Amino acid sequence: MEYRQLGRSGLKVSALTLGTMTFGGKGRFAFVGRTNAADASRMVDMALDAGVNLLDTSDIYSTGASEEILGQAIKGKRDNVLIATKARFPMGAGPNDAGLSRHHLIRACDASLSRLGVDHIDLYQVHEWDGLTPVEETMAALDSLVTSGKVRYIGVSNFCGWQLMKALGAADRAGSARFVSQQIHYTLEAREAEYELVPISLDQGLGILVWSPLAGGLLSGKYRRGQTPEEGGRDFAGWKEPPIRDEARLYDIIELLVKIGEEHGTSAAEVALAWLLRRPAVASIVIGATNEAQLQTNLKSVELSLTDDDMERLNSASKLPLLYPYWHQALTASDRLGAVDLSLLAQYLPL
């Protein structure tokens, strides 16, 4: 297993993180998976045996059941693992049972500590933007959790560029704890993070954690042009995470993943994960699984070394259109672009 520094922090995390959204399978999360406590314990052991040291969950996953099951699975192993969880989404029907207010975050953290059965959370992440709470209040609340010892590091998930910079600015002005990571959706099919979020990570020293790196199974290789997967057909028009705007482009990417996988004697899923591991600022990829065989396949992705030619073919097939103001910068500012700018624009020069 490879270990990477998480942003500018001194914390080292495994290149793969075990995600636990499938643990519990309650409510709307039953669609993702129904991993029970016994199976979850075996998956955690498999991940630890492979060198994984970061386990990621959230209070909202199966309304707390994921945290409870993870807590049971790590009993006697706490010193060998880093625990990441999140808060923001509704955990009750009350008007203050959601959001990033001081009131909700401190209560949510205490509840997560109880469900996990631990005395601290290694990485506490705000799960989504809250446009009603002043960002200064949110960052101050997170800082109080750090100074109290309940939380070691803080991270963010699903913010856009201006929201992220506003939060970092608030922390810097107050001299308080700042985010060391951001957990984002980033795949060959969905590369929008390269416009703003990846450059911000490079500029501000944030480690990227990638959620749903196979786009909910889209890039696993089981969905092929003109073929019906074993579990039945799939209507991509109703697929929301990520939304599929160009089905032809998606199938082109999948076919290339399968082809490169065959060239390396491996799976399309492993190729998709290996591509992510070579992207700028990516610290760790959050992998989940509905069964042990699927988890074993995903764990093998760290062993795959893609060639520069492989990367070029994958990049070309998945390249996004250059939006404004980036196309204008590529046309008129190429003489004074820095390394962060070039993380996006280099592939488009010269226009």
Coordinates of C-alpha atoms in Angstrom, one line a residue:
M1 CA 0.0 0.0 0.0
E2 CA 1.2 3.5 -0.8
Y3 CA 0.7 6.2 1.9
R4 CA 0.3 9.9 1.0
Q5 CA 0.4 13.0 3.0
L6 CA -3.1 14.5 3.5
G7 CA -2.7 18.0 2.2
R8 CA -0.4 20.2 4.2
S9 CA -1.1 18.2 7.4
G10 CA 1.4 15.8 8.9
L11 CA -1.1 12.9 8.6
K12 CA -0.4 10.1 6.2
V13 CA -3.3 8.2 4.7
S14 CA -3.4 5.1 2.5
A15 CA -4.0 5.7 -1.2
L16 CA -7.2 3.7 -0.8
T17 CA -9.8 4.5 1.8
L18 CA -12.6 2.0 2.8
G19 CA -16.0 3.7 2.3
T20 CA -18.9 2.4 4.4
M21 CA -22.0 3.7 2.7
T22 CA -23.1 0.1 2.2
F23 CA -23.0 -0.7 5.9
G24 CA -26.5 -1.0 7.4
G25 CA -28.6 -0.7 4.3
K26 CA -31.4 1.3 5.9
G27 CA -33.9 3.6 4.2
R28 CA -32.7 5.1 0.9
F29 CA -29.2 3.6 1.5
A30 CA -30.6 0.1 1.0
F31 CA -30.2 0.9 -2.8
V32 CA -26.4 1.2 -2.3
G33 CA -26.0 -2.0 -0.3
R34 CA -27.1 -4.0 2.8
T35 CA -23.8 -5.0 4.4
N36 CA -24.5 -6.4 7.9
A37 CA -22.2 -6.2 10.9
A38 CA -20.5 -9.6 10.3
D39 CA -19.8 -8.9 6.6
A40 CA -18.7 -5.4 7.5
S41 CA -16.2 -6.7 10.0
R42 CA -14.7 -9.0 7.4
M43 CA -14.4 -6.2 4.9
V44 CA -12.7 -4.0 7.4
D45 CA -10.2 -6.8 8.2
M46 CA -9.6 -7.3 4.4
A47 CA -8.9 -3.6 4.0
L48 CA -6.6 -3.4 7.0
D49 CA -4.7 -6.5 5.8
A50 CA -4.2 -4.7 2.5
G51 CA -2.7 -1.7 4.3
V52 CA -5.7 0.6 4.3
N53 CA -5.5 2.9 7.3
L54 CA -8.4 5.3 6.6
L55 CA -12.1 4.3 7.0
D56 CA -14.7 6.8 5.9
T57 CA -18.4 7.0 7.0
S58 CA -21.1 9.7 7.7
D59 CA -23.8 10.2 10.3
I60 CA -26.4 10.2 7.5
Y61 CA -25.4 6.8 6.1
S62 CA -28.4 4.5 7.1
T63 CA -29.2 7.2 9.7
G64 CA -26.3 6.3 12.0
A65 CA -26.2 2.6 11.4
S66 CA -23.1 2.8 9.3
E67 CA -21.2 4.5 12.1
E68 CA -22.5 1.9 14.7
I69 CA -21.4 -1.0 12.5
L70 CA -18.1 0.5 11.8
G71 CA -17.6 1.1 15.5
Q72 CA -18.2 -2.6 16.2
A73 CA -15.8 -3.6 13.4
I74 CA -12.9 -1.6 14.8
K75 CA -13.1 -2.7 18.4
G76 CA -9.6 -3.7 19.5
K77 CA -8.1 -2.1 16.3
R78 CA -8.6 1.6 17.0
D79 CA -4.8 2.3 17.2
N80 CA -4.4 0.9 13.7
V81 CA -7.0 3.0 11.9
L82 CA -8.0 6.5 11.1
I83 CA -11.7 7.3 11.3
A84 CA -13.3 9.9 9.0
T85 CA -17.0 10.9 9.3
K86 CA -19.2 13.8 8.2
A87 CA -22.1 15.9 9.3
R88 CA -24.6 18.3 7.7
F89 CA -27.6 16.4 6.5
P90 CA -30.8 16.0 8.6
M91 CA -30.6 13.6 11.5
G92 CA -34.0 14.4 12.8
A93 CA -37.2 16.3 12.1
G94 CA -36.4 19.4 14.2
P95 CA -35.4 22.8 12.7
N96 CA -31.9 22.5 14.1
D97 CA -31.3 18.8 13.2
A98 CA -29.4 19.7 10.0
G99 CA -26.9 22.2 8.7
L100 CA -23.5 23.6 9.7
S101 CA -24.5 25.7 12.7
R102 CA -22.5 25.6 15.9
H103 CA -25.5 24.0 17.6
H104 CA -25.9 21.2 15.1
L105 CA -22.2 20.4 14.5
I106 CA -21.3 20.0 18.1
R107 CA -24.3 17.8 18.8
A108 CA -23.6 15.8 15.6
C109 CA -20.0 15.3 16.6
D110 CA -20.9 14.0 20.1
A111 CA -23.5 11.7 18.5
S112 CA -21.0 10.3 16.0
L113 CA -18.4 9.7 18.8
S114 CA -21.1 7.7 20.7
R115 CA -22.1 5.6 17.8
L116 CA -18.5 4.9 16.8
G117 CA -17.5 4.1 20.4
V118 CA -14.4 6.3 20.1
D119 CA -13.0 9.3 22.0
H120 CA -12.0 11.2 19.0
I121 CA -12.6 11.5 15.2
D122 CA -9.4 11.7 13.1
L123 CA -11.0 13.6 10.2
Y124 CA -14.3 15.4 10.7
Q125 CA -15.8 16.6 7.4
V126 CA -18.7 19.0 6.7
H127 CA -20.7 17.0 4.2
E128 CA -22.3 19.8 2.1
W129 CA -22.7 23.6 1.9
D130 CA -25.1 25.4 4.2
G131 CA -26.0 28.8 2.8
L132 CA -28.0 29.8 5.8
T133 CA -25.2 29.6 8.5
P134 CA -22.4 32.2 8.4
V135 CA -19.3 30.4 7.4
E136 CA -17.4 32.1 10.3
E137 CA -19.8 30.3 12.7
T138 CA -19.1 27.0 11.0
M139 CA -15.3 27.3 11.1
A140 CA -15.3 28.5 14.7
A141 CA -17.4 25.5 15.7
L142 CA -15.0 23.1 13.9
D143 CA -12.1 24.8 15.6
S144 CA -13.7 24.3 19.0
L145 CA -14.0 20.6 18.3
V146 CA -10.3 20.5 17.4
T147 CA -9.2 22.4 20.5
S148 CA -11.4 20.2 22.7
G149 CA -9.6 17.1 21.4
K150 CA -12.8 15.5 20.0
V151 CA -11.5 16.0 16.4
R152 CA -7.9 15.9 15.1
Y153 CA -8.4 17.3 11.6
I154 CA -11.2 18.9 9.6
G155 CA -12.2 18.5 6.0
V156 CA -14.9 19.6 3.6
S157 CA -17.1 17.9 1.0
N158 CA -19.2 19.0 -2.0
F159 CA -18.4 22.8 -1.8
C160 CA -17.9 24.8 -4.9
G161 CA -14.8 26.9 -5.4
W162 CA -16.0 30.3 -4.0
Q163 CA -17.6 28.5 -1.0
L164 CA -14.4 26.6 -0.2
M165 CA -12.2 29.7 -0.5
K166 CA -14.7 31.7 1.7
A167 CA -14.4 29.1 4.4
L168 CA -10.6 28.9 4.2
G169 CA -10.5 32.7 4.3
A170 CA -12.6 32.8 7.4
A171 CA -10.3 30.3 9.2
D172 CA -7.2 32.2 8.2
R173 CA -8.6 35.5 9.4
A174 CA -9.4 34.0 12.8
G175 CA -6.2 31.9 13.0
S176 CA -8.3 28.8 13.5
A177 CA -8.2 25.3 12.2
R178 CA -8.5 25.1 8.4
F179 CA -9.5 22.3 6.2
V180 CA -6.8 19.8 5.3
S181 CA -8.8 17.9 2.7
Q182 CA -11.8 18.0 0.5
Q183 CA -13.9 14.9 -0.5
I184 CA -15.2 15.3 -4.0
H185 CA -16.8 13.5 -6.9
Y186 CA -14.1 13.0 -9.5
T187 CA -13.9 10.4 -12.2
L188 CA -13.1 9.9 -15.9
E189 CA -16.8 10.4 -16.6
A190 CA -17.1 13.5 -14.4
R191 CA -14.0 15.7 -14.5
E192 CA -15.6 19.0 -13.6
A193 CA -13.5 19.3 -10.4
E194 CA -10.6 20.2 -12.6
Y195 CA -12.0 23.6 -13.4
E196 CA -11.9 24.9 -9.8
L197 CA -11.6 22.3 -7.0
V198 CA -8.4 20.6 -8.1
P199 CA -6.5 23.9 -8.7
I200 CA -7.7 25.1 -5.2
S201 CA -6.4 21.9 -3.7
L202 CA -3.0 22.5 -5.2
D203 CA -2.9 26.2 -4.3
Q204 CA -4.3 25.8 -0.8
G205 CA -2.6 22.5 0.2
L206 CA -5.7 20.4 0.5
G207 CA -5.6 16.6 0.0
I208 CA -8.3 15.3 -2.3
L209 CA -10.4 12.3 -1.2
V210 CA -12.5 10.9 -4.1
W211 CA -16.0 9.6 -3.4
S212 CA -17.8 7.2 -5.8
P213 CA -14.6 6.8 -8.0
L214 CA -16.4 4.4 -10.3
A215 CA -19.4 6.7 -10.7
G216 CA -21.8 4.4 -8.9
G217 CA -20.6 1.5 -11.0
L218 CA -20.8 3.2 -14.4
L219 CA -17.1 2.7 -14.9
S220 CA -16.9 -0.9 -13.7
G221 CA -17.1 -2.3 -17.2
K222 CA -20.5 -4.0 -16.7
Y223 CA -22.3 -1.4 -18.7
R224 CA -21.3 -1.8 -22.4
R225 CA -22.6 -0.3 -25.6
G226 CA -25.3 -2.5 -27.1
Q227 CA -25.2 -5.0 -24.3
T228 CA -27.6 -5.7 -21.4
P229 CA -25.9 -6.2 -18.0
E230 CA -26.6 -9.4 -16.1
E231 CA -28.8 -7.6 -13.5
G232 CA -30.9 -6.1 -16.3
G233 CA -31.0 -2.9 -18.4
R234 CA -30.2 0.5 -17.1
D235 CA -31.9 3.8 -18.1
F236 CA -29.1 6.3 -17.9
A237 CA -31.6 9.2 -18.3
G238 CA -32.6 8.7 -14.7
W239 CA -29.1 8.4 -13.3
K240 CA -28.5 11.3 -10.9
E241 CA -25.1 10.7 -9.4
P242 CA -23.4 11.7 -11.7
P243 CA -26.0 13.0 -14.2
I244 CA -25.1 11.5 -17.7
R245 CA -25.3 14.3 -20.2
D246 CA -23.5 12.5 -23.1
E247 CA -24.2 8.8 -23.3
A248 CA -22.0 8.3 -26.4
R249 CA -19.0 9.9 -24.6
L250 CA -19.7 7.6 -21.6
Y251 CA -19.6 4.5 -23.7
D252 CA -16.4 5.6 -25.4
I253 CA -14.7 6.0 -22.0
I254 CA -16.0 2.6 -20.9
E255 CA -14.8 0.8 -24.0
L256 CA -11.4 2.4 -23.6
L257 CA -11.2 1.3 -20.0
V258 CA -12.1 -2.3 -21.0
K259 CA -9.5 -2.2 -23.8
I260 CA -6.7 -0.9 -21.5
G261 CA -7.7 -3.4 -18.9
E262 CA -7.4 -6.2 -21.3
E263 CA -3.9 -5.0 -22.3
H264 CA -2.8 -5.1 -18.7
G265 CA -4.7 -8.3 -17.9
T266 CA -7.0 -6.5 -15.4
S267 CA -10.4 -5.0 -15.0
A268 CA -11.9 -1.8 -16.3
A269 CA -12.6 -0.8 -12.7
E270 CA -9.0 -1.1 -11.7
V271 CA -7.9 1.0 -14.7
A272 CA -10.4 3.8 -13.7
L273 CA -9.1 3.8 -10.1
A274 CA -5.5 3.7 -11.2
W275 CA -6.1 6.8 -13.4
L276 CA -7.4 8.7 -10.4
L277 CA -4.4 7.7 -8.4
R278 CA -2.2 9.6 -10.9
R279 CA -4.2 12.8 -10.9
P280 CA -2.9 16.0 -9.2
A281 CA -3.6 16.5 -5.4
V282 CA -5.4 13.1 -5.0
A283 CA -4.5 11.7 -1.6
S284 CA -6.9 8.8 -1.4
I285 CA -9.7 7.1 -3.2
V286 CA -12.8 6.1 -1.2
I287 CA -13.7 2.6 -2.4
G288 CA -16.8 0.7 -1.3
A289 CA -18.2 -2.7 -2.1
T290 CA -21.3 -4.7 -1.7
N291 CA -19.3 -8.0 -1.4
E292 CA -15.8 -9.2 -0.6
A293 CA -15.0 -10.1 -4.2
Q294 CA -15.8 -6.6 -5.3
L295 CA -13.6 -5.1 -2.5
Q296 CA -10.7 -7.4 -3.4
T297 CA -10.8 -6.2 -7.0
N298 CA -10.8 -2.5 -6.0
L299 CA -8.0 -3.1 -3.5
K300 CA -5.8 -4.4 -6.4
S301 CA -5.9 -1.1 -8.2
V302 CA -2.9 0.2 -6.3
E303 CA -0.8 -2.5 -8.0
L304 CA -1.6 -1.3 -11.5
S305 CA 0.9 1.0 -13.2
L306 CA -0.6 2.8 -16.1
T307 CA 1.8 4.0 -18.9
D308 CA 2.0 7.6 -20.0
D309 CA 0.3 6.4 -23.2
D310 CA -2.5 4.9 -21.2
M311 CA -3.0 8.1 -19.4
E312 CA -2.9 10.1 -22.6
R313 CA -5.6 7.9 -24.2
L314 CA -7.8 8.1 -21.1
N315 CA -7.3 11.9 -20.8
S316 CA -8.2 12.5 -24.5
A317 CA -11.3 10.3 -24.4
S318 CA -12.7 12.1 -21.3
K319 CA -11.5 15.7 -21.9
L320 CA -14.0 18.3 -21.0
P321 CA -14.9 21.5 -23.0
L322 CA -12.9 24.5 -21.8
L323 CA -15.3 26.9 -20.1
Y324 CA -15.0 30.7 -19.8
P325 CA -12.8 32.3 -18.4
Y326 CA -10.4 29.3 -19.0
W327 CA -10.6 29.3 -22.8
H328 CA -9.9 33.1 -22.7
Q329 CA -6.9 32.5 -20.4
A330 CA -5.6 29.8 -22.6
L331 CA -5.8 32.1 -25.6
T332 CA -4.4 35.3 -24.1
A333 CA -2.5 34.5 -20.8
S334 CA -0.4 31.5 -21.7
D335 CA 2.8 33.5 -21.3
R336 CA 2.2 33.9 -17.6
L337 CA 0.4 30.7 -16.4
G338 CA 1.6 29.2 -13.1
A339 CA 1.8 25.5 -12.2
V340 CA -1.7 25.6 -10.6
D341 CA -3.2 27.2 -13.7
L342 CA -1.5 24.5 -15.9
S343 CA -3.1 21.7 -13.9
L344 CA -6.1 22.5 -16.0
L345 CA -4.9 24.4 -19.0
A346 CA -1.8 22.5 -20.1
Q347 CA -3.9 19.9 -21.9
Y348 CA -5.5 22.6 -24.0
L349 CA -2.4 24.4 -25.1
P350 CA -1.8 25.5 -27.7
L351 CA -5.4 26.2 -28.8

